[in-house]
Amino acid sequence: QIQNSNIYKIISMVIKENFNPDKVFFTSDQHFRHSNIIKFCHRPFNAVDEQDKALIDNWNSVVTKDSNVFMLGDFIFTAHIPTVQHYLRRLKGRIWWVMGNHDYQSKLNRKEIADVVDGRQFDVIRTNINGTQFTMCHFPMMFWDRNSIMLYGHMHGGEKSTASEKVPPHPKMYDVGVDNNNYFPISYYDLMEKLTPKDGI
């Protein structure tokens, strides 16, 4: 379904697919080719090539060719189409791309890039995985269908985060960005474990 406004077009997709939870991962905010993000987010890399290789190796160490990866934006810091295509083709899995602010700034919704992910580029994804409803967006939503889990990126959370804006703790929200997940995509089961209330909490 497509919702229009006078400012921009929001592409919201309800995906009705029988996802295998064993083969589902979530991630965001790789910022490939972005050298300054290493300093901004205190990433443990000395240079952008080292960062990019580690993020690709981490991704491919857990994601298989038949996995589904929900990538919630800010994938790469370039508008050079062959470079974006090259990075996408180095990554395993079928990628569902939720567009981030830097993705739009780089016009990464162009056909040449959308074709590599078979047109799976949206602003908001809603879907059911293993009986759990998810709402996914690059930006955290303070209000959404509370019968679902809100997954987001953008905030570059984690132990070393110095972001001026913080998302208040909520039992049905989670930052899937690499900075908040040891620079790996997070699996469906690991995500659900993190969202499970612990004794005494």
Tab-separated table of C-alpha atoms in Angstrom:
chain	number	residue	atom	x	y	z
A	1	GLN	CA	0.000	0.000	0.000
A	2	ILE	CA	1.294	3.445	-0.866
A	3	GLN	CA	0.429	6.515	1.175
A	4	ASN	CA	0.988	9.954	-0.348
A	5	SER	CA	1.578	13.313	1.299
A	6	ASN	CA	2.379	16.750	-0.069
A	7	ILE	CA	5.978	16.374	1.133
A	8	TYR	CA	7.077	12.884	0.142
A	9	LYS	CA	5.816	9.434	-0.653
A	10	ILE	CA	5.929	6.818	2.099
A	11	ILE	CA	6.077	3.238	0.866
A	12	SER	CA	4.585	1.020	3.537
A	13	MET	CA	4.455	-2.704	2.867
A	14	VAL	CA	2.591	-5.470	4.667
A	15	ILE	CA	4.505	-8.620	3.784
A	16	LYS	CA	2.496	-11.812	3.914
A	17	GLU	CA	5.141	-14.476	3.622
A	18	ASN	CA	5.833	-17.591	5.629
A	19	PHE	CA	9.302	-16.722	6.927
A	20	ASN	CA	11.348	-19.501	8.492
A	21	PRO	CA	12.458	-18.019	11.860
A	22	ASP	CA	15.671	-20.063	11.670
A	23	LYS	CA	16.617	-18.005	8.603
A	24	VAL	CA	15.638	-14.470	9.647
A	25	PHE	CA	18.036	-11.679	10.627
A	26	PHE	CA	17.747	-7.965	11.348
A	27	THR	CA	20.346	-5.228	10.982
A	28	SER	CA	20.948	-1.596	10.058
A	29	ASP	CA	23.396	1.292	9.887
A	30	GLN	CA	26.429	-0.403	8.419
A	31	HIS	CA	27.486	2.933	6.890
A	32	PHE	CA	29.787	1.179	4.447
A	33	ARG	CA	32.380	3.562	2.886
A	34	HIS	CA	31.812	6.092	5.694
A	35	SER	CA	35.156	6.682	7.396
A	36	ASN	CA	33.911	9.296	9.882
A	37	ILE	CA	31.368	6.888	11.382
A	38	ILE	CA	34.308	5.045	12.979
A	39	LYS	CA	35.095	8.117	15.049
A	40	PHE	CA	31.489	9.218	15.592
A	41	CYS	CA	30.411	5.823	16.957
A	42	HIS	CA	33.719	4.710	18.500
A	43	ARG	CA	33.873	1.667	16.250
A	44	PRO	CA	36.868	-0.623	16.840
A	45	PHE	CA	38.375	-0.162	13.376
A	46	ASN	CA	41.350	1.839	12.135
A	47	ALA	CA	40.144	2.540	8.607
A	48	VAL	CA	37.047	2.242	6.460
A	49	ASP	CA	38.341	-0.751	4.490
A	50	GLU	CA	38.959	-2.637	7.733
A	51	GLN	CA	35.476	-1.716	8.961
A	52	ASP	CA	33.773	-2.756	5.754
A	53	LYS	CA	35.569	-6.104	5.571
A	54	ALA	CA	34.673	-6.880	9.202
A	55	LEU	CA	31.009	-5.989	8.705
A	56	ILE	CA	30.789	-8.100	5.547
A	57	ASP	CA	32.586	-11.034	7.183
A	58	ASN	CA	30.344	-10.788	10.251
A	59	TRP	CA	27.213	-10.689	8.088
A	60	ASN	CA	28.257	-13.671	5.978
A	61	SER	CA	29.352	-15.693	9.016
A	62	VAL	CA	25.765	-15.885	10.321
A	63	VAL	CA	23.568	-15.257	7.275
A	64	THR	CA	23.129	-18.040	4.727
A	65	LYS	CA	22.218	-17.757	1.070
A	66	ASP	CA	18.603	-18.725	1.803
A	67	SER	CA	18.187	-16.356	4.770
A	68	ASN	CA	15.973	-13.266	4.847
A	69	VAL	CA	17.688	-10.133	6.146
A	70	PHE	CA	15.676	-7.070	7.130
A	71	MET	CA	18.152	-4.222	6.667
A	72	LEU	CA	16.712	-1.082	8.267
A	73	GLY	CA	18.603	1.634	6.476
A	74	ASP	CA	21.800	3.658	6.114
A	75	PHE	CA	23.526	0.872	4.264
A	76	ILE	CA	26.304	2.737	2.486
A	77	PHE	CA	27.689	6.259	2.303
A	78	THR	CA	27.972	6.738	-1.448
A	79	ALA	CA	25.733	7.448	-4.423
A	80	HIS	CA	28.006	5.538	-6.819
A	81	ILE	CA	25.752	2.826	-8.194
A	82	PRO	CA	28.450	0.249	-9.142
A	83	THR	CA	29.908	0.501	-5.624
A	84	VAL	CA	26.510	-0.059	-3.986
A	85	GLN	CA	25.808	-2.983	-6.310
A	86	HIS	CA	29.231	-4.465	-5.517
A	87	TYR	CA	28.584	-4.358	-1.767
A	88	LEU	CA	25.093	-5.815	-2.062
A	89	ARG	CA	26.352	-8.704	-4.160
A	90	ARG	CA	29.031	-9.559	-1.579
A	91	LEU	CA	26.387	-10.188	1.099
A	92	LYS	CA	24.500	-13.431	1.589
A	93	GLY	CA	20.737	-13.663	1.911
A	94	ARG	CA	17.660	-12.030	0.463
A	95	ILE	CA	17.666	-8.414	1.606
A	96	TRP	CA	14.536	-6.473	2.532
A	97	TRP	CA	15.701	-2.857	2.553
A	98	VAL	CA	13.999	-0.258	4.727
A	99	MET	CA	15.282	3.066	3.452
A	100	GLY	CA	17.203	5.343	5.836
A	101	ASN	CA	17.841	9.059	5.704
A	102	HIS	CA	21.326	8.636	4.207
A	103	ASP	CA	19.950	6.177	1.655
A	104	TYR	CA	17.551	8.821	0.400
A	105	GLN	CA	20.256	11.499	0.460
A	106	SER	CA	22.305	9.274	-1.842
A	107	LYS	CA	19.236	8.449	-3.982
A	108	LEU	CA	19.707	4.740	-3.368
A	109	ASN	CA	16.112	4.064	-4.391
A	110	ARG	CA	17.189	4.287	-8.028
A	111	LYS	CA	16.174	1.408	-10.278
A	112	GLU	CA	19.725	0.113	-10.731
A	113	ILE	CA	19.958	-0.537	-6.996
A	114	ALA	CA	16.367	-1.636	-6.431
A	115	ASP	CA	16.890	-4.263	-9.137
A	116	VAL	CA	19.691	-5.908	-7.114
A	117	VAL	CA	17.303	-6.478	-4.194
A	118	ASP	CA	14.418	-7.303	-6.559
A	119	GLY	CA	12.591	-4.098	-5.661
A	120	ARG	CA	12.444	-4.873	-1.933
A	121	GLN	CA	12.868	-1.245	-0.816
A	122	PHE	CA	10.306	0.278	1.552
A	123	ASP	CA	9.998	2.901	4.293
A	124	VAL	CA	7.999	0.762	6.699
A	125	ILE	CA	7.612	-3.014	6.753
A	126	ARG	CA	4.956	-4.857	8.708
A	127	THR	CA	5.061	-8.626	8.829
A	128	ASN	CA	4.482	-11.719	10.947
A	129	ILE	CA	7.387	-14.027	11.794
A	130	ASN	CA	6.712	-17.207	13.733
A	131	GLY	CA	3.500	-15.768	15.180
A	132	THR	CA	5.075	-12.451	16.205
A	133	GLN	CA	4.039	-9.209	14.533
A	134	PHE	CA	6.787	-6.738	13.617
A	135	THR	CA	6.788	-3.114	12.535
A	136	MET	CA	10.119	-2.043	11.055
A	137	CYS	CA	11.315	1.456	10.214
A	138	HIS	CA	14.667	3.197	10.037
A	139	PHE	CA	13.555	5.681	12.681
A	140	PRO	CA	12.160	4.626	16.075
A	141	MET	CA	8.429	5.210	16.365
A	142	MET	CA	7.060	6.388	19.668
A	143	PHE	CA	3.570	5.289	18.643
A	144	TRP	CA	2.730	2.286	16.498
A	145	ASP	CA	0.522	-0.796	16.600
A	146	ARG	CA	1.445	-1.956	20.096
A	147	ASN	CA	0.420	-5.507	19.234
A	148	SER	CA	3.679	-5.658	17.307
A	149	ILE	CA	7.379	-5.272	18.079
A	150	MET	CA	8.981	-2.055	16.834
A	151	LEU	CA	12.399	-2.562	15.250
A	152	TYR	CA	14.489	0.423	14.231
A	153	GLY	CA	17.981	1.722	13.501
A	154	HIS	CA	19.329	5.273	13.154
A	155	MET	CA	20.222	5.738	16.835
A	156	HIS	CA	23.610	3.964	16.780
A	157	GLY	CA	22.945	2.629	20.252
A	158	GLY	CA	25.244	0.465	22.303
A	159	GLU	CA	27.601	0.754	25.239
A	160	LYS	CA	29.763	3.433	23.613
A	161	SER	CA	26.929	5.498	22.201
A	162	THR	CA	27.269	9.244	22.622
A	163	ALA	CA	24.028	10.049	20.795
A	164	SER	CA	22.294	13.115	22.181
A	165	GLU	CA	18.897	11.519	21.576
A	166	LYS	CA	17.936	8.357	23.423
A	167	VAL	CA	14.999	6.015	22.967
A	168	PRO	CA	13.250	5.371	26.290
A	169	PRO	CA	13.356	1.689	27.289
A	170	HIS	CA	10.338	-0.203	26.032
A	171	PRO	CA	9.707	-3.972	26.158
A	172	LYS	CA	8.523	-4.011	22.536
A	173	MET	CA	11.217	-1.867	20.906
A	174	TYR	CA	14.737	-2.786	19.821
A	175	ASP	CA	17.625	-1.100	17.994
A	176	VAL	CA	18.901	-3.610	15.424
A	177	GLY	CA	21.807	-1.408	14.301
A	178	VAL	CA	25.267	-2.922	14.128
A	179	ASP	CA	26.588	-0.613	16.850
A	180	ASN	CA	24.065	-2.102	19.266
A	181	ASN	CA	24.724	-5.719	18.236
A	182	ASN	CA	28.485	-6.213	18.257
A	183	TYR	CA	28.646	-5.387	14.512
A	184	PHE	CA	26.596	-8.431	13.501
A	185	PRO	CA	23.078	-8.910	12.188
A	186	ILE	CA	20.872	-10.199	14.993
A	187	SER	CA	18.901	-13.402	14.468
A	188	TYR	CA	15.194	-13.764	15.153
A	189	TYR	CA	15.860	-16.022	18.140
A	190	ASP	CA	18.545	-13.801	19.658
A	191	LEU	CA	16.242	-10.819	19.257
A	192	MET	CA	13.357	-12.590	20.990
A	193	GLU	CA	15.711	-13.616	23.808
A	194	LYS	CA	16.683	-9.974	24.348
A	195	LEU	CA	13.018	-8.962	24.439
A	196	THR	CA	12.072	-11.667	26.949
A	197	PRO	CA	11.660	-10.223	30.471
A	198	LYS	CA	14.326	-11.480	32.855
A	199	ASP	CA	13.655	-12.553	36.431
A	200	GLY	CA	13.674	-9.590	38.770
A	201	ILE	CA	13.426	-7.037	35.952
